[in-house]
CSV table of C-alpha atoms in Angstrom, one decimal:
chain,number,residue,atom,x,y,z
A,10,MET,CA,4.5,8.6,-42.2
A,11,ASN,CA,7.8,7.2,-43.6
A,12,ILE,CA,11.1,6.9,-41.9
A,13,LYS,CA,12.2,10.3,-43.3
A,14,ASN,CA,9.3,12.0,-41.6
A,15,ASN,CA,9.7,10.1,-38.3
A,16,LYS,CA,13.0,11.8,-37.2
A,17,ARG,CA,11.5,12.9,-33.8
A,18,TRP,CA,11.8,9.3,-32.7
A,19,LEU,CA,15.6,9.4,-33.3
A,20,TYR,CA,16.2,13.0,-32.1
A,21,ILE,CA,14.0,13.0,-29.0
A,22,ALA,CA,12.7,9.5,-28.1
A,23,THR,CA,16.2,7.9,-28.3
A,24,PRO,CA,18.1,10.4,-26.1
A,25,ILE,CA,15.4,10.5,-23.4
A,26,PHE,CA,15.3,6.7,-23.4
A,27,PHE,CA,19.0,6.6,-22.5
A,28,LEU,CA,18.6,9.5,-20.1
A,29,TRP,CA,16.2,7.3,-18.1
A,30,PHE,CA,18.0,4.1,-18.8
A,31,PHE,CA,21.2,5.3,-17.0
A,32,GLY,CA,19.5,7.7,-14.7
A,33,GLN,CA,17.5,4.9,-13.1
A,34,ILE,CA,20.5,2.7,-12.7
A,35,ASP,CA,22.2,5.5,-10.9
A,36,LYS,CA,19.2,6.1,-8.8
A,37,LEU,CA,17.9,2.6,-8.0
A,38,GLY,CA,21.2,0.7,-8.3
A,39,ILE,CA,21.5,1.4,-4.6
A,40,SER,CA,19.0,-1.4,-3.9
A,41,ILE,CA,21.6,-3.9,-5.2
A,42,VAL,CA,24.6,-2.1,-3.7
A,43,GLN,CA,23.0,-2.1,-0.2
A,44,THR,CA,23.0,-5.9,-0.3
A,45,ASP,CA,26.8,-5.9,-0.4
A,46,PRO,CA,28.3,-6.5,3.1
A,47,GLN,CA,31.5,-4.6,2.3
A,48,PHE,CA,29.5,-1.5,1.3
A,49,LEU,CA,27.5,-1.6,4.5
A,50,SER,CA,30.7,-2.2,6.6
A,51,ASP,CA,32.7,0.5,4.8
A,52,LEU,CA,30.0,3.2,5.4
A,53,GLY,CA,29.0,2.1,8.9
A,54,MET,CA,25.5,0.8,8.1
A,55,THR,CA,25.6,-2.0,10.7
A,56,GLY,CA,24.0,-2.5,14.1
A,57,ALA,CA,20.6,-2.1,15.6
A,58,ASN,CA,19.4,0.7,13.4
A,59,ALA,CA,21.1,-0.5,10.2
A,60,ASN,CA,17.8,-0.8,8.2
A,61,ALA,CA,16.7,2.7,9.1
A,62,LYS,CA,20.1,4.1,8.0
A,63,ILE,CA,19.8,2.2,4.7
A,64,GLY,CA,16.3,3.4,4.1
A,65,PHE,CA,17.3,7.0,5.0
A,66,LEU,CA,19.7,7.1,2.1
A,67,THR,CA,16.8,6.7,-0.3
A,68,PHE,CA,14.6,9.0,1.8
A,69,ILE,CA,17.0,11.9,1.6
A,70,PHE,CA,17.7,11.3,-2.1
A,71,MET,CA,13.9,11.4,-2.8
A,72,VAL,CA,13.4,14.6,-0.8
A,73,ALA,CA,16.0,16.3,-2.9
A,74,TYR,CA,14.7,14.7,-6.1
A,75,ALA,CA,11.1,15.7,-5.4
A,76,ILE,CA,11.7,19.3,-4.3
A,77,SER,CA,14.0,19.9,-7.2
A,78,ASN,CA,11.4,18.5,-9.6
A,79,PHE,CA,9.2,21.5,-8.7
A,80,PHE,CA,11.9,24.1,-9.3
A,81,TRP,CA,13.3,22.4,-12.4
A,82,GLY,CA,9.8,22.7,-13.9
A,83,PHE,CA,10.0,26.5,-13.9
A,84,PHE,CA,13.6,26.4,-15.2
A,85,ILE,CA,12.6,24.2,-18.1
A,86,ASP,CA,9.6,26.4,-19.1
A,87,LYS,CA,12.0,29.4,-19.2
A,88,PHE,CA,15.2,28.0,-20.6
A,89,GLY,CA,14.1,24.9,-22.5
A,90,ALA,CA,14.3,21.1,-22.0
A,91,ARG,CA,17.7,20.6,-23.8
A,92,LYS,CA,19.8,23.0,-21.7
A,93,THR,CA,18.1,21.7,-18.5
A,94,ALA,CA,18.8,18.1,-19.4
A,95,ILE,CA,22.5,18.8,-20.1
A,96,ILE,CA,23.0,20.7,-16.8
A,97,GLY,CA,21.2,17.9,-14.8
A,98,VAL,CA,23.2,15.1,-16.4
A,99,SER,CA,26.5,17.0,-15.8
A,100,ILE,CA,25.6,17.4,-12.1
A,101,TRP,CA,24.8,13.7,-11.5
A,102,THR,CA,27.9,12.5,-13.5
A,103,VAL,CA,30.2,14.4,-11.1
A,104,THR,CA,28.1,13.2,-8.1
A,105,MET,CA,28.4,9.5,-9.1
A,106,LEU,CA,32.2,9.9,-9.1
A,107,LEU,CA,32.1,11.4,-5.7
A,108,GLY,CA,29.9,8.6,-4.5
A,109,GLY,CA,32.5,6.1,-5.5
A,110,PHE,CA,35.1,8.0,-3.4
A,111,ALA,CA,32.9,8.2,-0.3
A,112,THR,CA,34.5,6.8,2.9
A,113,THR,CA,31.8,7.7,5.5
A,114,TYR,CA,28.0,7.4,5.7
A,115,GLU,CA,27.7,11.2,5.9
A,116,MET,CA,29.8,11.8,2.8
A,117,PHE,CA,27.9,9.3,0.8
A,118,MET,CA,24.6,10.8,2.0
A,119,VAL,CA,25.6,14.2,0.7
A,120,THR,CA,26.3,12.7,-2.8
A,121,ARG,CA,22.8,11.2,-2.8
A,122,ILE,CA,21.3,14.6,-2.0
A,123,VAL,CA,23.2,16.2,-4.9
A,124,LEU,CA,22.3,13.3,-7.2
A,125,GLY,CA,18.7,13.8,-6.3
A,126,ILE,CA,18.9,17.5,-7.3
A,127,GLY,CA,20.6,16.6,-10.6
A,128,GLU,CA,18.1,13.9,-11.5
A,129,GLY,CA,15.1,16.0,-10.4
A,130,MET,CA,14.8,17.5,-13.9
A,131,MET,CA,14.1,14.1,-15.6
A,132,ILE,CA,10.3,14.0,-15.4
A,133,PRO,CA,9.7,17.7,-16.3
A,134,VAL,CA,12.3,17.5,-19.1
A,135,CYS,CA,10.6,14.5,-20.7
A,136,GLY,CA,7.1,16.0,-20.2
A,137,LYS,CA,8.3,19.1,-22.0
A,138,PHE,CA,10.0,17.2,-24.9
A,139,ILE,CA,6.9,15.0,-25.4
A,140,ALA,CA,4.4,17.9,-25.3
A,141,THR,CA,6.5,19.9,-27.8
A,142,TRP,CA,7.7,17.2,-30.2
A,143,PHE,CA,4.8,14.8,-30.7
A,144,ASN,CA,1.3,14.7,-32.2
A,145,LYS,CA,-1.5,14.5,-29.7
A,146,ASN,CA,-2.6,11.1,-31.1
A,147,GLU,CA,0.8,9.4,-30.3
A,148,LEU,CA,1.4,10.6,-26.8
A,149,GLY,CA,1.0,7.1,-25.3
A,150,ARG,CA,3.7,5.7,-27.5
A,151,ALA,CA,5.9,8.7,-27.1
A,152,GLN,CA,5.7,8.5,-23.3
A,153,SER,CA,6.5,4.8,-23.5
A,154,SER,CA,9.8,5.6,-25.2
A,155,TRP,CA,11.3,7.2,-22.1
A,156,ILE,CA,9.4,5.3,-19.5
A,157,SER,CA,10.7,2.1,-21.2
A,158,GLY,CA,14.2,3.3,-20.2
A,159,ASN,CA,12.9,3.9,-16.7
A,160,TYR,CA,12.5,0.1,-16.3
A,161,ALA,CA,14.9,-1.4,-18.9
A,162,GLY,CA,17.7,0.4,-17.1
A,163,PRO,CA,17.2,-1.2,-13.7
A,164,ALA,CA,16.4,-4.6,-15.3
A,165,ILE,CA,19.8,-4.7,-16.9
A,166,GLY,CA,21.4,-2.7,-14.2
A,167,ALA,CA,20.6,-5.3,-11.5
A,168,VAL,CA,22.8,-7.8,-13.4
A,169,PHE,CA,25.4,-5.2,-14.4
A,170,ILE,CA,25.9,-3.9,-10.9
A,171,SER,CA,26.0,-7.4,-9.3
A,172,LEU,CA,28.7,-8.4,-11.8
A,173,ILE,CA,30.8,-5.3,-11.1
A,174,ILE,CA,30.6,-5.8,-7.3
A,175,ALA,CA,31.5,-9.5,-7.6
A,176,THR,CA,34.4,-8.9,-9.9
A,177,LEU,CA,35.7,-5.4,-8.8
A,178,SER,CA,34.1,-3.5,-5.9
A,179,TRP,CA,31.1,-1.3,-5.0
A,180,HIS,CA,33.3,1.7,-5.6
A,181,ALA,CA,33.8,0.7,-9.3
A,182,THR,CA,30.0,0.7,-9.8
A,183,PHE,CA,29.8,4.4,-9.3
A,184,PHE,CA,32.9,5.2,-11.5
A,185,ILE,CA,31.7,3.1,-14.4
A,186,LEU,CA,28.2,4.6,-14.3
A,187,ALA,CA,29.7,8.1,-14.3
A,188,GLY,CA,31.7,7.2,-17.3
A,189,LEU,CA,28.7,5.9,-19.2
A,190,ASN,CA,26.8,9.1,-18.5
A,191,LEU,CA,29.7,11.2,-19.7
A,192,LEU,CA,30.4,9.2,-22.9
A,193,LEU,CA,26.9,8.3,-24.0
A,194,VAL,CA,24.1,10.3,-22.4
A,195,LEU,CA,25.6,13.8,-22.6
A,196,PRO,CA,26.6,13.6,-26.3
A,197,MET,CA,23.1,12.4,-27.3
A,198,LEU,CA,21.5,15.4,-25.6
A,199,ILE,CA,24.0,17.9,-27.0
A,200,PHE,CA,24.0,16.7,-30.6
A,201,LEU,CA,20.6,15.2,-31.2
A,202,THR,CA,18.1,17.2,-29.2
A,203,ARG,CA,16.6,20.8,-29.7
A,204,ASN,CA,13.9,22.5,-27.7
A,205,GLU,CA,11.5,22.6,-30.6
A,206,PRO,CA,11.2,20.7,-33.8
A,207,GLU,CA,11.0,24.1,-35.7
A,208,SER,CA,14.7,24.7,-34.8
A,209,HIS,CA,16.0,21.3,-35.7
A,210,PRO,CA,17.6,21.1,-39.1
A,211,GLY,CA,16.8,17.4,-39.5
A,212,VAL,CA,13.0,17.8,-39.2
A,213,SER,CA,11.2,18.1,-42.5
A,214,LYS,CA,8.2,20.4,-43.2
A,215,GLU,CA,6.0,17.3,-43.6
A,216,GLU,CA,7.0,16.0,-40.2
A,217,LEU,CA,6.6,19.4,-38.5
A,218,SER,CA,3.1,19.7,-40.1
A,219,TYR,CA,2.2,16.4,-38.6
A,220,ILE,CA,3.5,17.2,-35.2
A,221,ARG,CA,1.5,20.5,-35.2
A,222,GLN,CA,-1.6,19.0,-36.7
A,223,ASP,CA,-4.8,20.1,-34.9
A,224,ASP,CA,-2.8,22.5,-32.6
A,225,THR,CA,-5.0,25.3,-31.4
A,226,PRO,CA,-4.0,28.7,-30.0
A,227,VAL,CA,-3.2,28.6,-26.3
A,228,THR,CA,-5.3,31.1,-24.3
A,229,GLU,CA,-4.4,32.3,-20.8
A,230,GLU,CA,-7.4,30.3,-19.5
A,231,LYS,CA,-6.0,27.1,-21.1
A,232,LYS,CA,-2.6,27.7,-19.7
A,233,LYS,CA,-4.0,27.6,-16.2
A,234,SER,CA,-6.4,24.7,-16.9
A,235,TYR,CA,-4.3,21.9,-15.4
A,236,VAL,CA,-4.4,23.3,-11.9
A,237,GLN,CA,-8.1,23.9,-12.2
A,238,ASP,CA,-8.9,20.4,-13.5
A,239,SER,CA,-9.9,18.1,-10.6
A,240,ARG,CA,-8.7,15.1,-12.5
A,241,TYR,CA,-5.1,16.5,-12.4
A,242,TRP,CA,-5.2,16.5,-8.6
A,243,ILE,CA,-6.7,13.0,-8.5
A,244,VAL,CA,-3.8,11.8,-10.7
A,245,TRP,CA,-1.5,13.8,-8.4
A,246,PHE,CA,-2.8,11.9,-5.4
A,247,GLY,CA,-2.6,8.7,-7.4
A,248,MET,CA,1.1,9.5,-8.0
A,249,VAL,CA,1.6,10.0,-4.3
A,250,ILE,CA,0.3,6.5,-3.8
A,251,THR,CA,2.3,5.0,-6.7
A,252,SER,CA,5.6,6.6,-5.6
A,253,PHE,CA,5.1,5.4,-2.0
A,254,LEU,CA,4.4,1.8,-3.2
A,255,PHE,CA,6.9,1.7,-6.1
A,256,PHE,CA,10.0,2.9,-4.2
A,257,GLY,CA,9.1,0.9,-1.1
A,258,ILE,CA,9.0,-2.3,-3.2
A,259,SER,CA,11.9,-1.6,-5.5
A,260,ILE,CA,14.4,-0.4,-2.9
A,261,TRP,CA,13.7,-3.3,-0.5
A,262,LEU,CA,13.0,-6.1,-3.0
A,263,PRO,CA,16.6,-7.4,-3.3
A,264,THR,CA,17.0,-7.3,0.5
A,265,TYR,CA,13.6,-9.0,0.9
A,266,LEU,CA,14.5,-11.8,-1.5
A,267,MET,CA,17.8,-12.6,0.3
A,268,GLN,CA,16.8,-12.1,3.9
A,269,ALA,CA,13.1,-12.9,4.1
A,270,ARG,CA,12.9,-15.6,1.3
A,271,ASN,CA,16.5,-16.9,1.5
A,272,PHE,CA,17.4,-16.5,-2.2
A,273,ASP,CA,21.1,-16.5,-3.0
A,274,VAL,CA,22.7,-13.5,-4.8
A,275,ASP,CA,22.3,-15.0,-8.3
A,276,ALA,CA,18.6,-15.8,-7.7
A,277,MET,CA,18.0,-12.4,-6.2
A,278,THR,CA,19.6,-10.7,-9.2
A,279,GLY,CA,17.5,-12.7,-11.6
A,280,ILE,CA,14.2,-12.1,-9.9
A,281,THR,CA,15.0,-8.4,-9.4
A,282,SER,CA,15.8,-8.0,-13.1
A,283,LEU,CA,12.7,-9.9,-14.0
A,284,SER,CA,10.6,-7.6,-11.8
A,285,TRP,CA,11.8,-4.6,-13.7
A,286,LEU,CA,11.1,-6.3,-17.0
A,287,PHE,CA,7.5,-6.9,-15.7
A,288,ALA,CA,7.3,-3.1,-15.2
A,289,LEU,CA,8.6,-2.5,-18.7
A,290,GLY,CA,6.0,-4.9,-20.1
A,291,PHE,CA,3.2,-3.1,-18.4
A,292,VAL,CA,4.5,0.2,-19.7
A,293,LEU,CA,4.5,-1.0,-23.3
A,294,ILE,CA,1.0,-2.6,-23.0
A,295,CYS,CA,-0.5,0.4,-21.3
A,296,GLY,CA,1.0,2.8,-23.9
A,297,TYR,CA,-0.7,0.8,-26.6
A,298,LEU,CA,-4.0,0.4,-24.8
A,299,ALA,CA,-4.1,4.1,-23.7
A,300,ASP,CA,-3.9,5.2,-27.4
A,301,LYS,CA,-6.3,2.5,-28.5
A,302,THR,CA,-9.0,2.7,-26.0
A,303,LYS,CA,-8.7,6.3,-24.8
A,304,ARG,CA,-9.5,5.0,-21.3
A,305,PRO,CA,-6.2,5.5,-19.3
A,306,SER,CA,-8.1,6.2,-16.1
A,307,LEU,CA,-10.0,2.9,-16.3
A,308,ILE,CA,-6.7,1.1,-17.0
A,309,ALA,CA,-5.1,2.7,-14.0
A,310,THR,CA,-8.0,1.7,-11.8
A,311,ILE,CA,-7.7,-1.9,-12.9
A,312,LEU,CA,-3.9,-1.8,-12.2
A,313,PHE,CA,-4.4,-0.6,-8.7
A,314,ALA,CA,-6.8,-3.4,-7.9
A,315,SER,CA,-4.4,-5.9,-9.5
A,316,CYS,CA,-1.5,-4.5,-7.4
A,317,ALA,CA,-3.5,-5.0,-4.1
A,318,ILE,CA,-4.3,-8.6,-5.1
A,319,LEU,CA,-0.7,-9.4,-6.0
A,320,LEU,CA,0.7,-7.9,-2.7
A,321,THR,CA,-1.8,-10.0,-0.8
A,322,VAL,CA,-0.7,-13.1,-2.6
A,323,SER,CA,2.9,-12.3,-1.9
A,324,THR,CA,2.3,-12.0,1.9
A,325,GLN,CA,0.1,-15.1,2.2
A,326,VAL,CA,1.8,-17.8,0.2
A,327,SER,CA,4.6,-19.9,1.7
A,328,VAL,CA,6.3,-20.9,-1.5
A,329,ALA,CA,9.2,-18.4,-1.9
A,330,ILE,CA,9.2,-18.3,-5.7
A,331,ILE,CA,5.5,-17.6,-6.0
A,332,SER,CA,5.8,-14.9,-3.3
A,333,ALA,CA,8.7,-13.3,-5.2
A,334,LEU,CA,7.0,-13.4,-8.6
A,335,ALA,CA,3.8,-11.9,-7.1
A,336,LEU,CA,5.8,-9.0,-5.6
A,337,GLY,CA,7.6,-8.5,-8.9
A,338,LEU,CA,4.3,-8.4,-10.8
A,339,ALA,CA,2.9,-5.9,-8.2
A,340,MET,CA,5.9,-3.7,-9.0
A,341,GLY,CA,5.1,-4.1,-12.7
A,342,THR,CA,1.5,-2.8,-12.3
A,343,LEU,CA,2.9,0.3,-10.6
A,344,GLY,CA,5.1,0.9,-13.7
A,345,GLY,CA,2.0,0.9,-15.8
A,346,ILE,CA,0.3,3.4,-13.5
A,347,PHE,CA,3.4,5.6,-13.5
A,348,HIS,CA,3.3,5.6,-17.3
A,349,LEU,CA,-0.4,6.6,-17.4
A,350,SER,CA,0.1,9.3,-14.9
A,351,ASN,CA,2.8,10.9,-17.1
A,352,LEU,CA,0.4,10.7,-20.0
A,353,PHE,CA,-2.1,12.6,-18.0
A,354,ILE,CA,0.4,15.4,-17.4
A,355,VAL,CA,0.6,16.0,-21.2
A,356,GLN,CA,-3.1,15.7,-21.6
A,357,PHE,CA,-4.0,18.2,-18.9
A,358,SER,CA,-1.4,20.8,-19.7
A,359,THR,CA,0.0,22.6,-22.8
A,360,PRO,CA,3.5,22.8,-24.3
A,361,GLU,CA,3.9,26.1,-22.5
A,362,THR,CA,2.9,24.7,-19.1
A,363,ALA,CA,4.1,21.1,-19.4
A,364,GLY,CA,7.3,21.7,-17.5
A,365,ARG,CA,5.5,23.1,-14.4
A,366,ALA,CA,2.8,20.5,-14.6
A,367,ALA,CA,5.3,17.7,-14.7
A,368,GLY,CA,7.5,19.3,-12.0
A,369,LEU,CA,4.5,19.5,-9.6
A,370,MET,CA,3.6,15.9,-10.4
A,371,GLY,CA,7.3,14.9,-9.9
A,372,PHE,CA,7.2,16.3,-6.4
A,373,THR,CA,5.1,13.3,-5.4
A,374,ASN,CA,8.4,11.3,-5.5
A,375,ILE,CA,9.1,12.6,-2.0
A,376,PHE,CA,6.6,10.1,-0.7
A,377,GLY,CA,8.7,7.3,-2.2
A,378,GLY,CA,11.5,8.4,0.0
A,379,PHE,CA,9.2,8.2,3.0
A,380,SER,CA,8.3,4.7,2.1
A,381,SER,CA,11.9,3.4,2.0
A,382,TYR,CA,12.6,4.9,5.4
A,383,VAL,CA,9.3,3.8,7.0
A,384,MET,CA,9.8,0.3,5.8
A,385,GLY,CA,13.3,0.2,7.2
A,386,TRP,CA,12.2,1.6,10.5
A,387,MET,CA,9.3,-0.9,10.7
A,388,ARG,CA,11.8,-3.7,10.1
A,389,ASP,CA,14.0,-2.6,12.9
A,390,ASN,CA,11.0,-2.5,15.2
A,391,ASN,CA,9.7,-5.9,14.2
A,392,GLY,CA,12.9,-7.9,14.4
A,393,GLY,CA,13.6,-7.7,10.7
A,394,ASP,CA,10.2,-8.9,9.7
A,395,PHE,CA,8.8,-7.5,6.4
A,396,GLY,CA,5.2,-8.6,7.1
A,397,PRO,CA,3.9,-5.4,8.7
A,398,SER,CA,5.5,-3.3,5.9
A,399,LEU,CA,3.8,-5.3,3.2
A,400,ILE,CA,0.4,-5.1,4.9
A,401,MET,CA,0.8,-1.3,5.1
A,402,LEU,CA,1.5,-1.3,1.3
A,403,ILE,CA,-1.7,-3.2,0.7
A,404,ALA,CA,-3.8,-0.7,2.6
A,405,ILE,CA,-2.2,2.2,0.8
A,406,THR,CA,-2.9,0.6,-2.6
A,407,ALA,CA,-6.6,0.6,-1.8
A,408,LEU,CA,-6.5,4.4,-1.5
A,409,GLY,CA,-5.2,4.7,-5.1
A,410,PHE,CA,-7.9,2.5,-6.4
A,411,ILE,CA,-10.6,4.5,-4.6
A,412,ALA,CA,-9.2,7.8,-5.9
A,413,TYR,CA,-9.3,6.7,-9.6
A,414,LEU,CA,-12.9,5.6,-9.3
A,415,PHE,CA,-13.8,9.3,-9.3
A,416,THR,CA,-12.3,9.8,-12.8
A,417,LEU,CA,-14.2,7.1,-14.6
A,418,LYS,CA,-17.5,8.9,-15.2
A,419,THR,CA,-15.9,11.9,-16.8
A,420,GLU,CA,-13.6,9.8,-18.9
A,421,ASN,CA,-16.4,7.7,-20.2
A,422,LYS,CA,-18.4,10.8,-21.1
A,423,GLU,CA,-15.5,12.2,-23.1
A,424,VAL,CA,-15.0,8.9,-24.9
A,425,GLN,CA,-18.6,8.7,-25.9
A,426,GLU,CA,-18.6,12.4,-27.1
A,427,ALA,CA,-15.5,11.7,-29.2
A,428,LYS,CA,-17.2,8.7,-30.8
A,429,LYS,CA,-20.3,10.8,-31.6
A,430,LYS,CA,-18.1,13.5,-33.2
A,431,ILE,CA,-16.3,10.9,-35.4
A,432,GLN,CA,-19.6,9.4,-36.4
A,433,ASN,CA,-21.1,12.8,-37.3
A,434,GLN,CA,-18.0,13.6,-39.4
A,435,SER,CA,-18.3,10.3,-41.2
A,436,GLU,CA,-22.0,11.0,-41.9
A,437,MET,CA,-21.2,14.4,-43.3
A,438,GLN,CA,-18.5,13.0,-45.6
A,439,VAL,CA,-21.1,10.5,-47.0
A,440,ILE,CA,-23.5,13.3,-47.6
């Protein structure tokens, strides 16, 4: 395929990359903002229960985010990914402005709830776009395009937000991010994307033919298959675990680095940014390996085991930089698992059901909110010590590893059958 017949990477992959790039900064930038003493003082997050109040902000955001994922999925399947994405970004742009004007904890909390509702469309929107716009043999790379934004955004955002807070104020962070959404993300969605490649004037007949290659008619039975496939529910449970671990680590990482390991602001920013780059690296590697090996379940199983080992290292070593890097790498492995989980969504559903399948999978993000709150509550009850929280994360990682073990036999069987089919076709061609 030449550049002329690869327009889907411009029209779809590029907008959804920036959708996640800025969406994740808006969502997870709070982990940096909450290290600012002025922010905590202005919104009353001080005192004996301060950590629980900080964690509750992410908890309530994730509740709204997760529940709206489910409902957005049905909206997307009915009205299309493009319209849904435009509505969602418009909601969260206004919300970011209101967040910058917040003067009380309660007011700020309301803006986080509405932000969660607006951003809840992101996973099902991208699942729908990918299922509709890309050939089945490039799903891993296509998923990598937006999941890369998922981690590149916070990696750069950590530095960006720290700089804004240092030179202006925490309020300015929200105003600037709202402006970037309005000036960059919305125009891309409006002018570049369409719901289907058939309705896009820039897509050639050759590219459309490639996208639809090997498409088969969708029966009613196939439309329902994802809820009947036990592997979908194993992946769903794996996403519960991944969300709990990922948001627990990512939200509290900057605070952990500064308060538990005594890093200054500059070092905290650098390590936080590096941790997001680790996640991005795992996404890119897993996207390639998933397409190459056709063994995404095996890769996810290995990543869960690696995460448990790295978390253990982080809690046991006394050298601060080694502990920080181990925790950052653990977060990186979860990025790889998250990518593979979204790949499974497309594999186990059809273009017609991808929005609902992704929305149901996105509901698991609610457990990420529980994690941030539980870790804050445990800190308050253990004198600010992160140790019990990290031990809890190690135990939960083991559950994800065990769950994925049950997918390996079926996956191996499918790979072997695919190899035999290719071999038989080669033999027939020779004859």
